[in-house]
């Protein structure tokens, strides 16, 4: 890993996404549905996010689904809905870009690009989002080593874009009990070694609604600068990832605990 710029001993970076900051004591609390399904569902989600410390809205408009027969997202229409809701909540939003051909349209609406696990090694895509200068939430590939993850960040950095947030979202293991295993080793390690903010996705990291809260709190203790959590008012009806999405009550309960624990660790939240 020697020679990587992301490992240079430098002052920790604060990434600014409009009025939201992450890193160096600023906690990123990102939440929303896996995919934007309709304006109505988004409005319902906003009705409970508004009373929490959530400072970044999430939602997929271009969805990278394992099956080509699963819901693929609303595309540009989804981005328009996200923009409306984020304006109402007065917080920025992040949305995934799955291909170089969508960088322009996602960049026109979103305040931050999400590079998903399945695209962590799409080097041309990393270069394209790097060129925009816009913040990038970079998720770790589900089978990527820490070194490969850091090299992906390096591709973005080499385009002159330092606005990178590293996101641990779980890695594949031999154990079918969980969708993924959240690698908290990597969180503690990356926090120590790189100057970039590190956040955690306990939703994909577990794949189980019943343990998301515990792992979210463990991530804060491991040094995470923030969380990205999936929520849906009716998880059983969600068009994607309902099994790992928190409902309204579960999300409000999580938000209270996140607020208390993050302040124990001296985060501004
Ligand atoms: C998501 O955030 O909904 C997503 C698809 O995540 P990942 O790329 O980590 O699987
Ligand atoms: Mn998802």
PDB file of C-alpha atoms and ligand atoms in Angstrom:
ATOM      1  CA  UNK A   1       0.000   0.000   0.000  1.00  0.00           C
ATOM      2  CA  UNK A   2       3.073   2.154   0.075  1.00  0.00           C
ATOM      3  CA  UNK A   3       3.070   5.386  -1.844  1.00  0.00           C
ATOM      4  CA  UNK A   4      -0.685   5.906  -1.856  1.00  0.00           C
ATOM      5  CA  UNK A   5      -1.686   9.548  -1.471  1.00  0.00           C
ATOM      6  CA  UNK A   6      -4.730   8.541   0.615  1.00  0.00           C
ATOM      7  CA  UNK A   7      -2.314   7.277   3.267  1.00  0.00           C
ATOM      8  CA  UNK A   8      -0.253  10.459   3.514  1.00  0.00           C
ATOM      9  CA  UNK A   9       0.064  11.759   7.058  1.00  0.00           C
ATOM     10  CA  UNK A  10      -2.042  14.859   6.749  1.00  0.00           C
ATOM     11  CA  UNK A  11      -4.567  16.785   8.717  1.00  0.00           C
ATOM     12  CA  UNK A  12      -7.938  14.974   8.614  1.00  0.00           C
ATOM     13  CA  UNK A  13     -10.157  16.119   5.777  1.00  0.00           C
ATOM     14  CA  UNK A  14     -13.560  17.661   6.352  1.00  0.00           C
ATOM     15  CA  UNK A  15     -15.802  16.916   3.375  1.00  0.00           C
ATOM     16  CA  UNK A  16     -18.536  19.469   2.834  1.00  0.00           C
ATOM     17  CA  UNK A  17     -21.758  18.509   1.098  1.00  0.00           C
ATOM     18  CA  UNK A  18     -23.546  21.843   0.906  1.00  0.00           C
ATOM     19  CA  UNK A  19     -24.472  22.710   4.532  1.00  0.00           C
ATOM     20  CA  UNK A  20     -23.446  19.265   5.837  1.00  0.00           C
ATOM     21  CA  UNK A  21     -19.930  18.430   6.970  1.00  0.00           C
ATOM     22  CA  UNK A  22     -18.258  15.109   7.691  1.00  0.00           C
ATOM     23  CA  UNK A  23     -14.907  14.364   9.307  1.00  0.00           C
ATOM     24  CA  UNK A  24     -12.782  15.856  12.052  1.00  0.00           C
ATOM     25  CA  UNK A  25     -15.582  15.832  14.615  1.00  0.00           C
ATOM     26  CA  UNK A  26     -18.465  16.373  12.214  1.00  0.00           C
ATOM     27  CA  UNK A  27     -20.841  13.406  12.127  1.00  0.00           C
ATOM     28  CA  UNK A  28     -22.619  12.411   8.931  1.00  0.00           C
ATOM     29  CA  UNK A  29     -26.032  10.883   9.501  1.00  0.00           C
ATOM     30  CA  UNK A  30     -27.404   9.783   6.144  1.00  0.00           C
ATOM     31  CA  UNK A  31     -30.757   8.049   5.778  1.00  0.00           C
ATOM     32  CA  UNK A  32     -33.508   7.297   3.311  1.00  0.00           C
ATOM     33  CA  UNK A  33     -34.911   4.421   1.313  1.00  0.00           C
ATOM     34  CA  UNK A  34     -32.835   1.989  -0.693  1.00  0.00           C
ATOM     35  CA  UNK A  35     -34.661   3.179  -3.815  1.00  0.00           C
ATOM     36  CA  UNK A  36     -36.942   6.130  -4.494  1.00  0.00           C
ATOM     37  CA  UNK A  37     -40.312   4.536  -5.247  1.00  0.00           C
ATOM     38  CA  UNK A  38     -42.714   7.479  -5.415  1.00  0.00           C
ATOM     39  CA  UNK A  39     -43.183  11.072  -4.203  1.00  0.00           C
ATOM     40  CA  UNK A  40     -45.743   9.851  -1.642  1.00  0.00           C
ATOM     41  CA  UNK A  41     -43.387   7.374   0.030  1.00  0.00           C
ATOM     42  CA  UNK A  42     -40.571   9.948   0.023  1.00  0.00           C
ATOM     43  CA  UNK A  43     -42.842  12.509   1.669  1.00  0.00           C
ATOM     44  CA  UNK A  44     -43.786  10.021   4.331  1.00  0.00           C
ATOM     45  CA  UNK A  45     -40.110   9.279   5.014  1.00  0.00           C
ATOM     46  CA  UNK A  46     -39.370  13.017   5.189  1.00  0.00           C
ATOM     47  CA  UNK A  47     -42.169  13.420   7.767  1.00  0.00           C
ATOM     48  CA  UNK A  48     -40.142  11.437  10.303  1.00  0.00           C
ATOM     49  CA  UNK A  49     -36.596  12.285   9.179  1.00  0.00           C
ATOM     50  CA  UNK A  50     -37.296  15.965   9.821  1.00  0.00           C
ATOM     51  CA  UNK A  51     -37.360  15.430  13.597  1.00  0.00           C
ATOM     52  CA  UNK A  52     -34.022  13.559  13.677  1.00  0.00           C
ATOM     53  CA  UNK A  53     -30.390  14.726  13.289  1.00  0.00           C
ATOM     54  CA  UNK A  54     -30.249  13.289   9.736  1.00  0.00           C
ATOM     55  CA  UNK A  55     -28.138  15.670   7.663  1.00  0.00           C
ATOM     56  CA  UNK A  56     -27.943  13.836   4.323  1.00  0.00           C
ATOM     57  CA  UNK A  57     -30.831  12.213   2.460  1.00  0.00           C
ATOM     58  CA  UNK A  58     -30.212   9.040   0.481  1.00  0.00           C
ATOM     59  CA  UNK A  59     -32.178   7.274  -2.236  1.00  0.00           C
ATOM     60  CA  UNK A  60     -31.358   5.220  -5.300  1.00  0.00           C
ATOM     61  CA  UNK A  61     -32.709   6.379  -8.650  1.00  0.00           C
ATOM     62  CA  UNK A  62     -30.421   4.225 -10.802  1.00  0.00           C
ATOM     63  CA  UNK A  63     -30.356   0.897  -9.000  1.00  0.00           C
ATOM     64  CA  UNK A  64     -27.674  -1.753  -9.573  1.00  0.00           C
ATOM     65  CA  UNK A  65     -29.869  -4.821  -8.962  1.00  0.00           C
ATOM     66  CA  UNK A  66     -28.494  -8.338  -8.804  1.00  0.00           C
ATOM     67  CA  UNK A  67     -31.447  -9.574 -10.861  1.00  0.00           C
ATOM     68  CA  UNK A  68     -32.356  -7.814 -14.107  1.00  0.00           C
ATOM     69  CA  UNK A  69     -36.006  -8.579 -13.243  1.00  0.00           C
ATOM     70  CA  UNK A  70     -35.938  -6.557  -9.985  1.00  0.00           C
ATOM     71  CA  UNK A  71     -37.046  -2.908  -9.747  1.00  0.00           C
ATOM     72  CA  UNK A  72     -34.354  -0.857 -11.496  1.00  0.00           C
ATOM     73  CA  UNK A  73     -35.217   2.571 -10.077  1.00  0.00           C
ATOM     74  CA  UNK A  74     -37.112   5.609 -11.402  1.00  0.00           C
ATOM     75  CA  UNK A  75     -34.075   7.181 -13.104  1.00  0.00           C
ATOM     76  CA  UNK A  76     -34.226  10.968 -13.612  1.00  0.00           C
ATOM     77  CA  UNK A  77     -37.768  11.111 -12.166  1.00  0.00           C
ATOM     78  CA  UNK A  78     -36.366   9.687  -8.912  1.00  0.00           C
ATOM     79  CA  UNK A  79     -33.666  12.364  -8.825  1.00  0.00           C
ATOM     80  CA  UNK A  80     -36.310  15.073  -9.243  1.00  0.00           C
ATOM     81  CA  UNK A  81     -38.271  13.692  -6.295  1.00  0.00           C
ATOM     82  CA  UNK A  82     -35.123  13.509  -4.161  1.00  0.00           C
ATOM     83  CA  UNK A  83     -34.283  17.114  -5.021  1.00  0.00           C
ATOM     84  CA  UNK A  84     -37.756  18.282  -4.005  1.00  0.00           C
ATOM     85  CA  UNK A  85     -37.675  16.426  -0.696  1.00  0.00           C
ATOM     86  CA  UNK A  86     -34.114  17.475   0.138  1.00  0.00           C
ATOM     87  CA  UNK A  87     -35.041  21.113  -0.516  1.00  0.00           C
ATOM     88  CA  UNK A  88     -38.024  20.734   1.807  1.00  0.00           C
ATOM     89  CA  UNK A  89     -35.860  19.212   4.543  1.00  0.00           C
ATOM     90  CA  UNK A  90     -33.078  21.696   3.831  1.00  0.00           C
ATOM     91  CA  UNK A  91     -30.470  18.921   3.711  1.00  0.00           C
ATOM     92  CA  UNK A  92     -28.433  17.727   0.701  1.00  0.00           C
ATOM     93  CA  UNK A  93     -28.845  14.324  -0.932  1.00  0.00           C
ATOM     94  CA  UNK A  94     -26.705  11.492  -2.242  1.00  0.00           C
ATOM     95  CA  UNK A  95     -27.648   9.125  -5.046  1.00  0.00           C
ATOM     96  CA  UNK A  96     -25.843   6.310  -6.776  1.00  0.00           C
ATOM     97  CA  UNK A  97     -24.315   6.616 -10.211  1.00  0.00           C
ATOM     98  CA  UNK A  98     -23.909   3.248 -11.890  1.00  0.00           C
ATOM     99  CA  UNK A  99     -22.294   4.162 -15.184  1.00  0.00           C
ATOM    100  CA  UNK A 100     -20.218   6.916 -16.795  1.00  0.00           C
ATOM    101  CA  UNK A 101     -23.188   7.732 -19.038  1.00  0.00           C
ATOM    102  CA  UNK A 102     -25.246   8.793 -15.988  1.00  0.00           C
ATOM    103  CA  UNK A 103     -22.627  11.045 -14.354  1.00  0.00           C
ATOM    104  CA  UNK A 104     -24.073  14.125 -16.045  1.00  0.00           C
ATOM    105  CA  UNK A 105     -27.697  13.556 -15.047  1.00  0.00           C
ATOM    106  CA  UNK A 106     -26.970  12.411 -11.470  1.00  0.00           C
ATOM    107  CA  UNK A 107     -24.538  15.330 -11.065  1.00  0.00           C
ATOM    108  CA  UNK A 108     -27.197  17.788 -12.247  1.00  0.00           C
ATOM    109  CA  UNK A 109     -29.451  16.921  -9.299  1.00  0.00           C
ATOM    110  CA  UNK A 110     -27.460  15.194  -6.534  1.00  0.00           C
ATOM    111  CA  UNK A 111     -25.141  16.947  -4.064  1.00  0.00           C
ATOM    112  CA  UNK A 112     -22.981  13.857  -3.681  1.00  0.00           C
ATOM    113  CA  UNK A 113     -22.309  10.841  -5.899  1.00  0.00           C
ATOM    114  CA  UNK A 114     -22.582   7.370  -4.442  1.00  0.00           C
ATOM    115  CA  UNK A 115     -20.331   4.732  -5.985  1.00  0.00           C
ATOM    116  CA  UNK A 116     -21.788   1.384  -5.014  1.00  0.00           C
ATOM    117  CA  UNK A 117     -20.095  -1.794  -3.961  1.00  0.00           C
ATOM    118  CA  UNK A 118     -20.603  -3.367  -7.388  1.00  0.00           C
ATOM    119  CA  UNK A 119     -18.834  -0.455  -9.071  1.00  0.00           C
ATOM    120  CA  UNK A 120     -15.957   0.192  -6.686  1.00  0.00           C
ATOM    121  CA  UNK A 121     -13.574  -1.120  -9.320  1.00  0.00           C
ATOM    122  CA  UNK A 122     -15.156   0.628 -12.311  1.00  0.00           C
ATOM    123  CA  UNK A 123     -12.093   2.744 -12.847  1.00  0.00           C
ATOM    124  CA  UNK A 124     -13.488   4.855 -15.689  1.00  0.00           C
ATOM    125  CA  UNK A 125     -16.488   5.718 -13.502  1.00  0.00           C
ATOM    126  CA  UNK A 126     -14.176   6.658 -10.615  1.00  0.00           C
ATOM    127  CA  UNK A 127     -12.217   8.952 -12.920  1.00  0.00           C
ATOM    128  CA  UNK A 128     -15.387  10.583 -14.256  1.00  0.00           C
ATOM    129  CA  UNK A 129     -16.802  11.382 -10.817  1.00  0.00           C
ATOM    130  CA  UNK A 130     -13.328  12.494  -9.799  1.00  0.00           C
ATOM    131  CA  UNK A 131     -13.309  15.072 -12.588  1.00  0.00           C
ATOM    132  CA  UNK A 132     -16.548  16.674 -11.391  1.00  0.00           C
ATOM    133  CA  UNK A 133     -15.016  17.781  -8.071  1.00  0.00           C
ATOM    134  CA  UNK A 134     -18.343  16.904  -6.366  1.00  0.00           C
ATOM    135  CA  UNK A 135     -18.259  14.876  -3.119  1.00  0.00           C
ATOM    136  CA  UNK A 136     -18.163  11.104  -3.632  1.00  0.00           C
ATOM    137  CA  UNK A 137     -19.423   8.518  -1.154  1.00  0.00           C
ATOM    138  CA  UNK A 138     -17.309   5.518  -2.117  1.00  0.00           C
ATOM    139  CA  UNK A 139     -18.533   2.136  -0.940  1.00  0.00           C
ATOM    140  CA  UNK A 140     -16.186  -0.750  -0.466  1.00  0.00           C
ATOM    141  CA  UNK A 141     -16.564  -3.592  -2.938  1.00  0.00           C
ATOM    142  CA  UNK A 142     -18.181  -6.612  -1.285  1.00  0.00           C
ATOM    143  CA  UNK A 143     -15.079  -8.690  -2.006  1.00  0.00           C
ATOM    144  CA  UNK A 144     -12.507  -5.915  -2.076  1.00  0.00           C
ATOM    145  CA  UNK A 145      -9.470  -5.857   0.185  1.00  0.00           C
ATOM    146  CA  UNK A 146      -8.710  -2.693   2.122  1.00  0.00           C
ATOM    147  CA  UNK A 147      -5.853  -2.068  -0.308  1.00  0.00           C
ATOM    148  CA  UNK A 148      -8.155  -2.338  -3.332  1.00  0.00           C
ATOM    149  CA  UNK A 149     -10.624  -0.010  -1.592  1.00  0.00           C
ATOM    150  CA  UNK A 150      -7.909   2.576  -1.009  1.00  0.00           C
ATOM    151  CA  UNK A 151      -6.722   2.287  -4.588  1.00  0.00           C
ATOM    152  CA  UNK A 152     -10.266   3.043  -5.757  1.00  0.00           C
ATOM    153  CA  UNK A 153     -10.214   6.226  -3.652  1.00  0.00           C
ATOM    154  CA  UNK A 154      -6.814   7.009  -5.155  1.00  0.00           C
ATOM    155  CA  UNK A 155      -8.361   7.046  -8.657  1.00  0.00           C
ATOM    156  CA  UNK A 156     -10.758   9.793  -7.557  1.00  0.00           C
ATOM    157  CA  UNK A 157      -8.055  11.695  -5.710  1.00  0.00           C
ATOM    158  CA  UNK A 158      -5.799  11.626  -8.768  1.00  0.00           C
ATOM    159  CA  UNK A 159      -8.385  13.628 -10.698  1.00  0.00           C
ATOM    160  CA  UNK A 160      -7.880  16.416  -8.183  1.00  0.00           C
ATOM    161  CA  UNK A 161     -10.996  15.556  -6.152  1.00  0.00           C
ATOM    162  CA  UNK A 162     -10.342  15.163  -2.422  1.00  0.00           C
ATOM    163  CA  UNK A 163     -14.009  15.191  -1.456  1.00  0.00           C
ATOM    164  CA  UNK A 164     -14.180  11.478  -0.796  1.00  0.00           C
ATOM    165  CA  UNK A 165     -16.055   9.667   1.972  1.00  0.00           C
ATOM    166  CA  UNK A 166     -15.049   6.042   2.466  1.00  0.00           C
ATOM    167  CA  UNK A 167     -17.929   3.709   3.336  1.00  0.00           C
ATOM    168  CA  UNK A 168     -17.579   0.238   4.853  1.00  0.00           C
ATOM    169  CA  UNK A 169     -20.717  -1.721   3.863  1.00  0.00           C
ATOM    170  CA  UNK A 170     -19.852  -5.286   4.757  1.00  0.00           C
ATOM    171  CA  UNK A 171     -17.924  -7.983   2.971  1.00  0.00           C
ATOM    172  CA  UNK A 172     -18.938 -11.439   1.826  1.00  0.00           C
ATOM    173  CA  UNK A 173     -18.183 -14.354   4.077  1.00  0.00           C
ATOM    174  CA  UNK A 174     -18.748 -18.110   4.167  1.00  0.00           C
ATOM    175  CA  UNK A 175     -21.728 -17.643   6.492  1.00  0.00           C
ATOM    176  CA  UNK A 176     -25.210 -17.488   4.931  1.00  0.00           C
ATOM    177  CA  UNK A 177     -26.695 -16.224   8.240  1.00  0.00           C
ATOM    178  CA  UNK A 178     -25.931 -12.670   7.136  1.00  0.00           C
ATOM    179  CA  UNK A 179     -26.021 -10.918   3.783  1.00  0.00           C
ATOM    180  CA  UNK A 180     -22.560  -9.506   4.570  1.00  0.00           C
ATOM    181  CA  UNK A 181     -20.263  -9.199   7.565  1.00  0.00           C
ATOM    182  CA  UNK A 182     -19.562  -5.655   8.668  1.00  0.00           C
ATOM    183  CA  UNK A 183     -15.786  -5.244   8.807  1.00  0.00           C
ATOM    184  CA  UNK A 184     -15.261  -2.996  11.804  1.00  0.00           C
ATOM    185  CA  UNK A 185     -11.538  -3.812  11.718  1.00  0.00           C
ATOM    186  CA  UNK A 186     -11.403  -1.889   8.465  1.00  0.00           C
ATOM    187  CA  UNK A 187     -13.249   1.049  10.007  1.00  0.00           C
ATOM    188  CA  UNK A 188     -10.829   1.402  12.910  1.00  0.00           C
ATOM    189  CA  UNK A 189      -7.870   0.867  10.585  1.00  0.00           C
ATOM    190  CA  UNK A 190      -8.951   3.284   7.867  1.00  0.00           C
ATOM    191  CA  UNK A 191      -9.815   5.925  10.427  1.00  0.00           C
ATOM    192  CA  UNK A 192      -6.258   5.654  11.726  1.00  0.00           C
ATOM    193  CA  UNK A 193      -4.422   5.434   8.414  1.00  0.00           C
ATOM    194  CA  UNK A 194      -6.169   7.740   5.957  1.00  0.00           C
ATOM    195  CA  UNK A 195      -7.065  11.403   6.198  1.00  0.00           C
ATOM    196  CA  UNK A 196     -10.463  10.770   4.609  1.00  0.00           C
ATOM    197  CA  UNK A 197     -13.706  10.481   6.591  1.00  0.00           C
ATOM    198  CA  UNK A 198     -14.934   6.923   7.090  1.00  0.00           C
ATOM    199  CA  UNK A 199     -18.610   6.033   7.438  1.00  0.00           C
ATOM    200  CA  UNK A 200     -20.507   2.777   7.899  1.00  0.00           C
ATOM    201  CA  UNK A 201     -23.576   1.215   6.280  1.00  0.00           C
ATOM    202  CA  UNK A 202     -25.053  -1.181   8.861  1.00  0.00           C
ATOM    203  CA  UNK A 203     -28.040  -1.911   6.580  1.00  0.00           C
ATOM    204  CA  UNK A 204     -26.095  -3.663   3.807  1.00  0.00           C
ATOM    205  CA  UNK A 205     -23.439  -4.621   6.352  1.00  0.00           C
ATOM    206  CA  UNK A 206     -25.890  -6.960   8.079  1.00  0.00           C
ATOM    207  CA  UNK A 207     -28.834  -7.453   5.723  1.00  0.00           C
ATOM    208  CA  UNK A 208     -31.107  -7.835   8.775  1.00  0.00           C
ATOM    209  CA  UNK A 209     -33.355  -5.139  10.220  1.00  0.00           C
ATOM    210  CA  UNK A 210     -33.218  -6.693  13.709  1.00  0.00           C
ATOM    211  CA  UNK A 211     -29.484  -6.067  14.175  1.00  0.00           C
ATOM    212  CA  UNK A 212     -28.962  -2.830  12.244  1.00  0.00           C
ATOM    213  CA  UNK A 213     -29.198  -0.643  15.359  1.00  0.00           C
ATOM    214  CA  UNK A 214     -26.602  -2.632  17.328  1.00  0.00           C
ATOM    215  CA  UNK A 215     -24.109  -2.526  14.483  1.00  0.00           C
ATOM    216  CA  UNK A 216     -24.733   1.166  13.860  1.00  0.00           C
ATOM    217  CA  UNK A 217     -23.773   1.886  17.456  1.00  0.00           C
ATOM    218  CA  UNK A 218     -20.768  -0.455  17.288  1.00  0.00           C
ATOM    219  CA  UNK A 219     -19.589   1.439  14.201  1.00  0.00           C
ATOM    220  CA  UNK A 220     -19.548   4.712  16.139  1.00  0.00           C
ATOM    221  CA  UNK A 221     -17.495   3.052  18.877  1.00  0.00           C
ATOM    222  CA  UNK A 222     -15.083   1.748  16.220  1.00  0.00           C
ATOM    223  CA  UNK A 223     -14.436   5.312  15.085  1.00  0.00           C
ATOM    224  CA  UNK A 224     -16.870   5.888  12.231  1.00  0.00           C
ATOM    225  CA  UNK A 225     -17.446   9.522  11.231  1.00  0.00           C
ATOM    226  CA  UNK A 226     -20.974   8.734  10.178  1.00  0.00           C
ATOM    227  CA  UNK A 227     -23.662   6.271   9.155  1.00  0.00           C
ATOM    228  CA  UNK A 228     -25.792   5.576   6.105  1.00  0.00           C
ATOM    229  CA  UNK A 229     -29.007   3.756   7.007  1.00  0.00           C
ATOM    230  CA  UNK A 230     -31.937   2.497   4.948  1.00  0.00           C
ATOM    231  CA  UNK A 231     -35.439   3.301   6.144  1.00  0.00           C
ATOM    232  CA  UNK A 232     -38.900   2.762   4.675  1.00  0.00           C
ATOM    233  CA  UNK A 233     -42.320   3.379   6.239  1.00  0.00           C
ATOM    234  CA  UNK A 234     -43.529  -0.061   5.060  1.00  0.00           C
ATOM    235  CA  UNK A 235     -40.442  -2.276   4.779  1.00  0.00           C
ATOM    236  CA  UNK A 236     -42.528  -5.347   3.927  1.00  0.00           C
ATOM    237  CA  UNK A 237     -43.799  -3.540   0.815  1.00  0.00           C
ATOM    238  CA  UNK A 238     -40.479  -1.933  -0.212  1.00  0.00           C
ATOM    239  CA  UNK A 239     -39.386  -2.547  -3.804  1.00  0.00           C
ATOM    240  CA  UNK A 240     -35.795  -3.166  -2.683  1.00  0.00           C
ATOM    241  CA  UNK A 241     -33.948  -4.125   0.503  1.00  0.00           C
ATOM    242  CA  UNK A 242     -37.057  -4.043   2.743  1.00  0.00           C
ATOM    243  CA  UNK A 243     -35.636  -6.838   4.926  1.00  0.00           C
ATOM    244  CA  UNK A 244     -32.868  -4.512   6.101  1.00  0.00           C
ATOM    245  CA  UNK A 245     -34.818  -1.228   6.180  1.00  0.00           C
ATOM    246  CA  UNK A 246     -35.925   0.267   9.490  1.00  0.00           C
ATOM    247  CA  UNK A 247     -39.534   1.382   9.796  1.00  0.00           C
ATOM    248  CA  UNK A 248     -40.526   4.753  11.270  1.00  0.00           C
ATOM    249  CA  UNK A 249     -40.437   3.663  14.937  1.00  0.00           C
ATOM    250  CA  UNK A 250     -37.212   1.697  14.556  1.00  0.00           C
ATOM    251  CA  UNK A 251     -35.551   4.600  12.798  1.00  0.00           C
ATOM    252  CA  UNK A 252     -36.597   7.161  15.405  1.00  0.00           C
ATOM    253  CA  UNK A 253     -35.289   4.880  18.152  1.00  0.00           C
ATOM    254  CA  UNK A 254     -31.980   4.470  16.297  1.00  0.00           C
ATOM    255  CA  UNK A 255     -31.674   8.219  15.746  1.00  0.00           C
ATOM    256  CA  UNK A 256     -31.989   8.925  19.468  1.00  0.00           C
ATOM    257  CA  UNK A 257     -29.301   6.406  20.332  1.00  0.00           C
ATOM    258  CA  UNK A 258     -26.988   7.589  17.562  1.00  0.00           C
ATOM    259  CA  UNK A 259     -27.326  11.142  18.841  1.00  0.00           C
ATOM    260  CA  UNK A 260     -26.435  10.164  22.411  1.00  0.00           C
ATOM    261  CA  UNK A 261     -23.533   7.909  21.492  1.00  0.00           C
ATOM    262  CA  UNK A 262     -22.034  10.256  18.912  1.00  0.00           C
ATOM    263  CA  UNK A 263     -21.974  13.041  21.486  1.00  0.00           C
ATOM    264  CA  UNK A 264     -20.204  10.713  23.958  1.00  0.00           C
ATOM    265  CA  UNK A 265     -17.480  10.453  21.304  1.00  0.00           C
ATOM    266  CA  UNK A 266     -17.451  14.276  21.012  1.00  0.00           C
ATOM    267  CA  UNK A 267     -19.041  14.443  17.585  1.00  0.00           C
ATOM    268  CA  UNK A 268     -21.017  17.434  16.528  1.00  0.00           C
ATOM    269  CA  UNK A 269     -24.451  16.055  15.644  1.00  0.00           C
TER     270      UNK A 269
HETATM  271  C1  LIG B   1     -27.395   0.886  -1.690  1.00  0.00           C
HETATM  272  O1  LIG B   1     -26.855   1.751  -0.987  1.00  0.00           O
HETATM  273  O2  LIG B   1     -28.626   0.754  -1.813  1.00  0.00           O
HETATM  274  C2  LIG B   1     -26.536  -0.130  -2.350  1.00  0.00           C
HETATM  275  C3  LIG B   1     -26.892  -0.724  -3.474  1.00  0.00           C
HETATM  276  O3  LIG B   1     -25.426  -0.372  -1.643  1.00  0.00           O
HETATM  277  P1  LIG B   1     -24.160  -1.303  -1.960  1.00  0.00           P
HETATM  278  O4  LIG B   1     -23.552  -0.720  -3.196  1.00  0.00           O
HETATM  279  O5  LIG B   1     -23.311  -1.156  -0.743  1.00  0.00           O
HETATM  280  O6  LIG B   1     -24.676  -2.705  -2.157  1.00  0.00           O
HETATM  281 MN1  LIG B   2     -30.010  -0.995  -0.673  1.00  0.00          MN
END
